Tab-separated table of C-alpha atoms and ligand atoms in Angstrom:
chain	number	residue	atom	x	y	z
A	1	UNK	CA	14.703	15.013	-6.470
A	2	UNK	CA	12.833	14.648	-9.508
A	3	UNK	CA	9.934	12.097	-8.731
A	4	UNK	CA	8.081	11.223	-5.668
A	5	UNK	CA	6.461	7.549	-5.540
A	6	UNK	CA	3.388	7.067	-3.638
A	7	UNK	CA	1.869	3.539	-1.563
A	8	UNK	CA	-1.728	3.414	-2.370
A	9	UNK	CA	-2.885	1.691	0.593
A	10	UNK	CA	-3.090	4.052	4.111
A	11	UNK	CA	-0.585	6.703	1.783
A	12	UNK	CA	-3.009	7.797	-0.915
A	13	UNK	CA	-6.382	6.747	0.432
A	14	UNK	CA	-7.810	5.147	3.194
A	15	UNK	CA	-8.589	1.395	3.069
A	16	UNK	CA	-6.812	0.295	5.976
A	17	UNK	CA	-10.103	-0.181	7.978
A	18	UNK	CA	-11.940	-1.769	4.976
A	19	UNK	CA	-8.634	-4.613	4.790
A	20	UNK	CA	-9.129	-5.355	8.247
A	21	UNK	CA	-12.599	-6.291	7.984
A	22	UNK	CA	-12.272	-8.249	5.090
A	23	UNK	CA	-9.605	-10.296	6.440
A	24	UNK	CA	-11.805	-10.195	9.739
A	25	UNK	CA	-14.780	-11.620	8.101
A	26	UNK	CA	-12.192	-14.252	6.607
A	27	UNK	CA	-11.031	-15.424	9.794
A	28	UNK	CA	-14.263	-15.074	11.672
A	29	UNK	CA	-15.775	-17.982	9.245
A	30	UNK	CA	-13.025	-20.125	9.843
A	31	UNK	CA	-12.950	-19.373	13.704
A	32	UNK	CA	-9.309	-18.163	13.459
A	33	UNK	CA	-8.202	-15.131	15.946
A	34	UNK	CA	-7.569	-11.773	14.357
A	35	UNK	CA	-7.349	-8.140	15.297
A	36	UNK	CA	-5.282	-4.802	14.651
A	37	UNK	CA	-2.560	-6.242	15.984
A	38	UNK	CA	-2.243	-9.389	13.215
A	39	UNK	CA	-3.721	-6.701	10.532
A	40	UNK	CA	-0.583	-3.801	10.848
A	41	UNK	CA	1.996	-6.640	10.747
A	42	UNK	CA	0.055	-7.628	6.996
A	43	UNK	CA	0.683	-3.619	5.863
A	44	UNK	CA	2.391	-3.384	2.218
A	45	UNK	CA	2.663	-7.314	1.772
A	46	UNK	CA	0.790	-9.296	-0.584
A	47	UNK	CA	-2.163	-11.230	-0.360
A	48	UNK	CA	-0.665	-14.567	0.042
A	49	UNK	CA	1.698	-13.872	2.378
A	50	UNK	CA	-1.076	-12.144	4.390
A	51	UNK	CA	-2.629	-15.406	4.644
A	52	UNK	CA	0.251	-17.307	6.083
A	53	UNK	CA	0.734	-14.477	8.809
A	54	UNK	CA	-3.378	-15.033	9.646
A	55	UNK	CA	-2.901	-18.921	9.397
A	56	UNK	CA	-0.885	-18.372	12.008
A	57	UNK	CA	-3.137	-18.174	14.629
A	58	UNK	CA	-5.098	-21.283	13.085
A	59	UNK	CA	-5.455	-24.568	14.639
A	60	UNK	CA	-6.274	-26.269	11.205
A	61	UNK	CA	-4.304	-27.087	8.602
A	62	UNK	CA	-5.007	-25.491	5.208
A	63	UNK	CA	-3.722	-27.071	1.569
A	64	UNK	CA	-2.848	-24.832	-1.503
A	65	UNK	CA	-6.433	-25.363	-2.680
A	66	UNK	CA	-8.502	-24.613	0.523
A	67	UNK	CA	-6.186	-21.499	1.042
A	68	UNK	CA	-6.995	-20.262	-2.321
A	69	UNK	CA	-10.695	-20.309	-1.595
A	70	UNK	CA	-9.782	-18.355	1.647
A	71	UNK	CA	-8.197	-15.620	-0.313
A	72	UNK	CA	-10.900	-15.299	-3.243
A	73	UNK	CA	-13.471	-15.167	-0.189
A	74	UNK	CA	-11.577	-12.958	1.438
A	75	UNK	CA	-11.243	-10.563	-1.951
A	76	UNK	CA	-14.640	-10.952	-2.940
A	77	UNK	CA	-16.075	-9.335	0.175
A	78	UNK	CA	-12.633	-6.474	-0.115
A	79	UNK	CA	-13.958	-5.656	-3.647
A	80	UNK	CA	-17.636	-5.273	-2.510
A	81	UNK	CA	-16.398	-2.937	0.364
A	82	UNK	CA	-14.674	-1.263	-2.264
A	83	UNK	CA	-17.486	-0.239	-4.621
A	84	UNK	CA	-18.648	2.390	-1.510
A	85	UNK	CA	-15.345	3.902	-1.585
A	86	UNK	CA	-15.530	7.921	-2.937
A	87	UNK	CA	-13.308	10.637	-3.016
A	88	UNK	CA	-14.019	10.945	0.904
A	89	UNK	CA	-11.845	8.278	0.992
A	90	UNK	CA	-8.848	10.303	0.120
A	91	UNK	CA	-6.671	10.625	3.152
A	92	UNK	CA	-6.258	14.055	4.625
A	93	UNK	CA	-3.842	16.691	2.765
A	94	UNK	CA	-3.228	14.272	-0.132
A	95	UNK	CA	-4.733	15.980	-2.755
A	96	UNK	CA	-3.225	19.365	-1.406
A	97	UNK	CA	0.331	17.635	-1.523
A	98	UNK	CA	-0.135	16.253	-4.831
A	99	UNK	CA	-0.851	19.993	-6.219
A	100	UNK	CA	2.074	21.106	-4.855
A	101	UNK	CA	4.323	19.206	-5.863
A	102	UNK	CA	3.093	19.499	-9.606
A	103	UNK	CA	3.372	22.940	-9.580
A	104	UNK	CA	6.755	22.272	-8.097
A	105	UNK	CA	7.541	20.098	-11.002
A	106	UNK	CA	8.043	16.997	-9.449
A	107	UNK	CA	6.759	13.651	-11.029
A	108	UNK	CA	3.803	11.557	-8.862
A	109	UNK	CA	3.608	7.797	-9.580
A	110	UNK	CA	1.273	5.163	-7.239
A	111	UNK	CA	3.753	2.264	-6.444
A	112	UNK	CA	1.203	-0.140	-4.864
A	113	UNK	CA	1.229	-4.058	-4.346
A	114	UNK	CA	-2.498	-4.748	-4.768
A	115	UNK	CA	-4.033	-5.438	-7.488
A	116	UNK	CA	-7.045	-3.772	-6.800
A	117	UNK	CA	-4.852	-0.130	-7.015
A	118	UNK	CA	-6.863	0.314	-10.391
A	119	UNK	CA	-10.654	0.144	-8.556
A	120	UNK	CA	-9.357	2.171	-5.781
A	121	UNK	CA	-8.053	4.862	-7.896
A	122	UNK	CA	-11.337	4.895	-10.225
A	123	UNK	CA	-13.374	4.963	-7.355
A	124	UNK	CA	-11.728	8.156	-5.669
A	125	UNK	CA	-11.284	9.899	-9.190
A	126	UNK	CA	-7.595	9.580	-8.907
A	127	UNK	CA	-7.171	7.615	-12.337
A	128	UNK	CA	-5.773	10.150	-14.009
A	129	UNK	CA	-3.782	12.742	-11.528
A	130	UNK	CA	-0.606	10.132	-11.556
A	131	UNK	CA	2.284	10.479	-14.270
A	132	UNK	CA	2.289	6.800	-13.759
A	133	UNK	CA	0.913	3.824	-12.188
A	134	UNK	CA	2.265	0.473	-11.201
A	135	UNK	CA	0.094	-2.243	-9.388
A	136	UNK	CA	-0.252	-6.093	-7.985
A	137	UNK	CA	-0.289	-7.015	-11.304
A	138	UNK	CA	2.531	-6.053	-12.877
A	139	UNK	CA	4.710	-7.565	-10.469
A	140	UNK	CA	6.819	-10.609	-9.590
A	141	UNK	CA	7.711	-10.250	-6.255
A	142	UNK	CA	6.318	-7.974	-3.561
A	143	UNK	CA	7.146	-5.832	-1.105
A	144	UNK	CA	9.921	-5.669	0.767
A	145	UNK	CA	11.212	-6.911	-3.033
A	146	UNK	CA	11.973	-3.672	-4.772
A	147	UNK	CA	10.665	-4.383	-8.089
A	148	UNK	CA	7.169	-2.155	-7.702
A	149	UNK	CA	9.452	0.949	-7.107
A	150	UNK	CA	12.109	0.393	-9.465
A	151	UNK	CA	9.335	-0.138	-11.973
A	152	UNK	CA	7.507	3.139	-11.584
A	153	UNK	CA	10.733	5.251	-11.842
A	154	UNK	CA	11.529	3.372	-15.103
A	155	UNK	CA	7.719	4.196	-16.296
A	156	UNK	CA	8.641	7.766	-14.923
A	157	UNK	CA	12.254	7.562	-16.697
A	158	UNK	CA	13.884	8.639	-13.598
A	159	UNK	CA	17.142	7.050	-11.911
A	160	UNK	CA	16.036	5.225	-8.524
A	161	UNK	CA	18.456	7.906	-6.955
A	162	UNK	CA	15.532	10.924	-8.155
A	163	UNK	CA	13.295	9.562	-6.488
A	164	UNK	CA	11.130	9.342	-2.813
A	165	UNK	CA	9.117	6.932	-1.489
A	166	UNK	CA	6.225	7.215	0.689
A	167	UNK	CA	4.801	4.506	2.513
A	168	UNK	CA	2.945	3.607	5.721
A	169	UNK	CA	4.493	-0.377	5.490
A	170	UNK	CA	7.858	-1.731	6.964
A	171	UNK	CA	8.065	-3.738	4.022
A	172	UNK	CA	7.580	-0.653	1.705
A	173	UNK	CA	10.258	1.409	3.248
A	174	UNK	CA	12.956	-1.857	2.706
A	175	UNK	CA	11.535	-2.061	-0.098
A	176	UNK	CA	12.279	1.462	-1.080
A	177	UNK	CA	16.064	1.376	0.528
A	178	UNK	CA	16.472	-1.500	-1.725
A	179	UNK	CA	15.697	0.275	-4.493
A	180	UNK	CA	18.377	2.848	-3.667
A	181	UNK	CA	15.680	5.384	-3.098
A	182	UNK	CA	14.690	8.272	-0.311
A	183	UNK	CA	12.127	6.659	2.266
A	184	UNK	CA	9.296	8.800	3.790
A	185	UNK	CA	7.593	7.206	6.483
A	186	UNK	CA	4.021	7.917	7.492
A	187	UNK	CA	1.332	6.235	9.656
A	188	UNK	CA	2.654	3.131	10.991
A	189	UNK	CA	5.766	3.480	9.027
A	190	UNK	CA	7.150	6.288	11.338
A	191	UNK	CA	8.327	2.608	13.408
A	192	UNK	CA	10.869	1.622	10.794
A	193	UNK	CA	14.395	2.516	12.136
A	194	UNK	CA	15.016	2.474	7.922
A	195	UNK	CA	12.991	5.148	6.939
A	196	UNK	CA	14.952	8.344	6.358
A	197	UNK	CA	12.275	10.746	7.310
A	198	UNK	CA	9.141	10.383	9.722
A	199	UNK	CA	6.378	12.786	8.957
A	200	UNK	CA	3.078	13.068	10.951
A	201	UNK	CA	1.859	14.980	8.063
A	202	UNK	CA	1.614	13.325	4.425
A	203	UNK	CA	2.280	17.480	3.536
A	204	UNK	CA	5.493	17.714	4.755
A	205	UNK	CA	6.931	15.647	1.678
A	206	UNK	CA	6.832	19.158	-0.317
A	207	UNK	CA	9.608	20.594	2.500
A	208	UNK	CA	11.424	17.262	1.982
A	209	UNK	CA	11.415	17.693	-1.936
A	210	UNK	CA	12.519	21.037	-1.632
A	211	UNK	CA	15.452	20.602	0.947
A	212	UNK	CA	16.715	17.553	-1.323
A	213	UNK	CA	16.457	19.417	-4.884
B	1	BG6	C1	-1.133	-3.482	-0.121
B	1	BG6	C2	-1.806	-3.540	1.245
B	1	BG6	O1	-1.232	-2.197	-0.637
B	1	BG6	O2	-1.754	-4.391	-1.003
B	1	BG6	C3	-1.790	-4.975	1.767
B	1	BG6	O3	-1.098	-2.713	2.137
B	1	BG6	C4	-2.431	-5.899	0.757
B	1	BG6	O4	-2.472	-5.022	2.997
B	1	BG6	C5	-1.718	-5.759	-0.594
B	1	BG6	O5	-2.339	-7.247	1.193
B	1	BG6	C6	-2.373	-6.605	-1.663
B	1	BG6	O6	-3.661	-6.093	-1.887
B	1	BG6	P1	-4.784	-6.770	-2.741
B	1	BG6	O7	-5.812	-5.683	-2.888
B	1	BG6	O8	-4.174	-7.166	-4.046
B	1	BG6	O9	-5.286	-7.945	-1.979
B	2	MG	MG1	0.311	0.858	2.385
């Protein structure tokens, strides 16, 4: 194993909680049911599609136009939670992992679907700690799709085959098999009968790397 490819989102750092109420303050506007049930089943998927799970539970009837305005609303108040984000925000035994496994050797790389990845990295000083980065906006298609991942082992010049995944999404560990890659789930991810490992702690990757080298 020669590169390990990290989710952003509930992997790297902790904006789980700050999605959810974004989405919630969405859906409370429009009078449209939501809770932590609807927001784990939106993990690792885009925006849009996010949208259509919410809409869902709505008794209206949105056009292309009106559900545009629901996701720039819905982003606007995301990137405002944002700006309070710090290095606090860095999920437990990250940055320890991340150490490790450069003094291992082994290649780190963000393989995120939002296109906020950038803010959320400047805003926890993680900007520069990656070998490389690929975000919402360099992609076509979204997770489960397996472009985001094959992507950042091309930017890393690794074979798909060198590398492991780690995700707390469903989609992101498809997305991941997909891409002919090793899938490490974590969080909410530890539910996907495709992951190859479950870990309860994000610091067990550097065993996994290890055992697979
Ligand atoms: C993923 C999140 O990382 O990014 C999803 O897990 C989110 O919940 C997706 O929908 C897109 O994020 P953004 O920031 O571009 O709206
Ligand atoms: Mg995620």
């Amino acid at each position: 194993m020669k590169a390990v490819i990290f989710d952003l989102d509930g992997v790297i750092v902790s904006t789980d909680e700050l999605q959810y109420r974004a989405w919630k303050h969405m859906a409370d506007r429009e009078g449209i049911p939501f809770n932590w049930e609807i927001n784990n089943r939106l993990r690792g998927i885009s925006r849009r599609d996010s949208l259509e799970i919410i809409l869902e539970n709505s008794s209206k009837t949105y056009d292309e136009q009106q559900k545009m305005e629901l996701i720039t609303f819905k982003n606007d108040y995301y990137v405002k939670l944002l700006d309070g984000l710090t290095q606090d925000n860095i999920l437990p035994n990250v940055m320890e992992l991340l150490k490790k496994l450069k003094s291992d050797g082994v290649k780190i790389a963000v393989g995120s679907g939002s296109k906020n990845a950038k803010k959320i990295l400047d805003k926890t000083g993680l900007s520069n700690v990656f070998d490389a980065i690929v975000d919402g906006t360099e992609i076509k298609h979204s997770k489960p799709d397996p472009e985001v991942f094959l992507l950042a082992a091309a930017k890393l010049h690794e074979k798909p085959e060198n590398c492991i995944v780690v995700e707390d999404a469903k989609a992101g560990i498809q997305a991941a098999k997909m891409a002919n890659m090793i899938a490490v789930g974590v969080s909410d991810a530890r539910n996907s009968e495709l992951a190859d490992y479950k870990v309860d702690d994000i610091l067990e990757v550097v065993d996994i790397v290890r055992e697979l080298s």
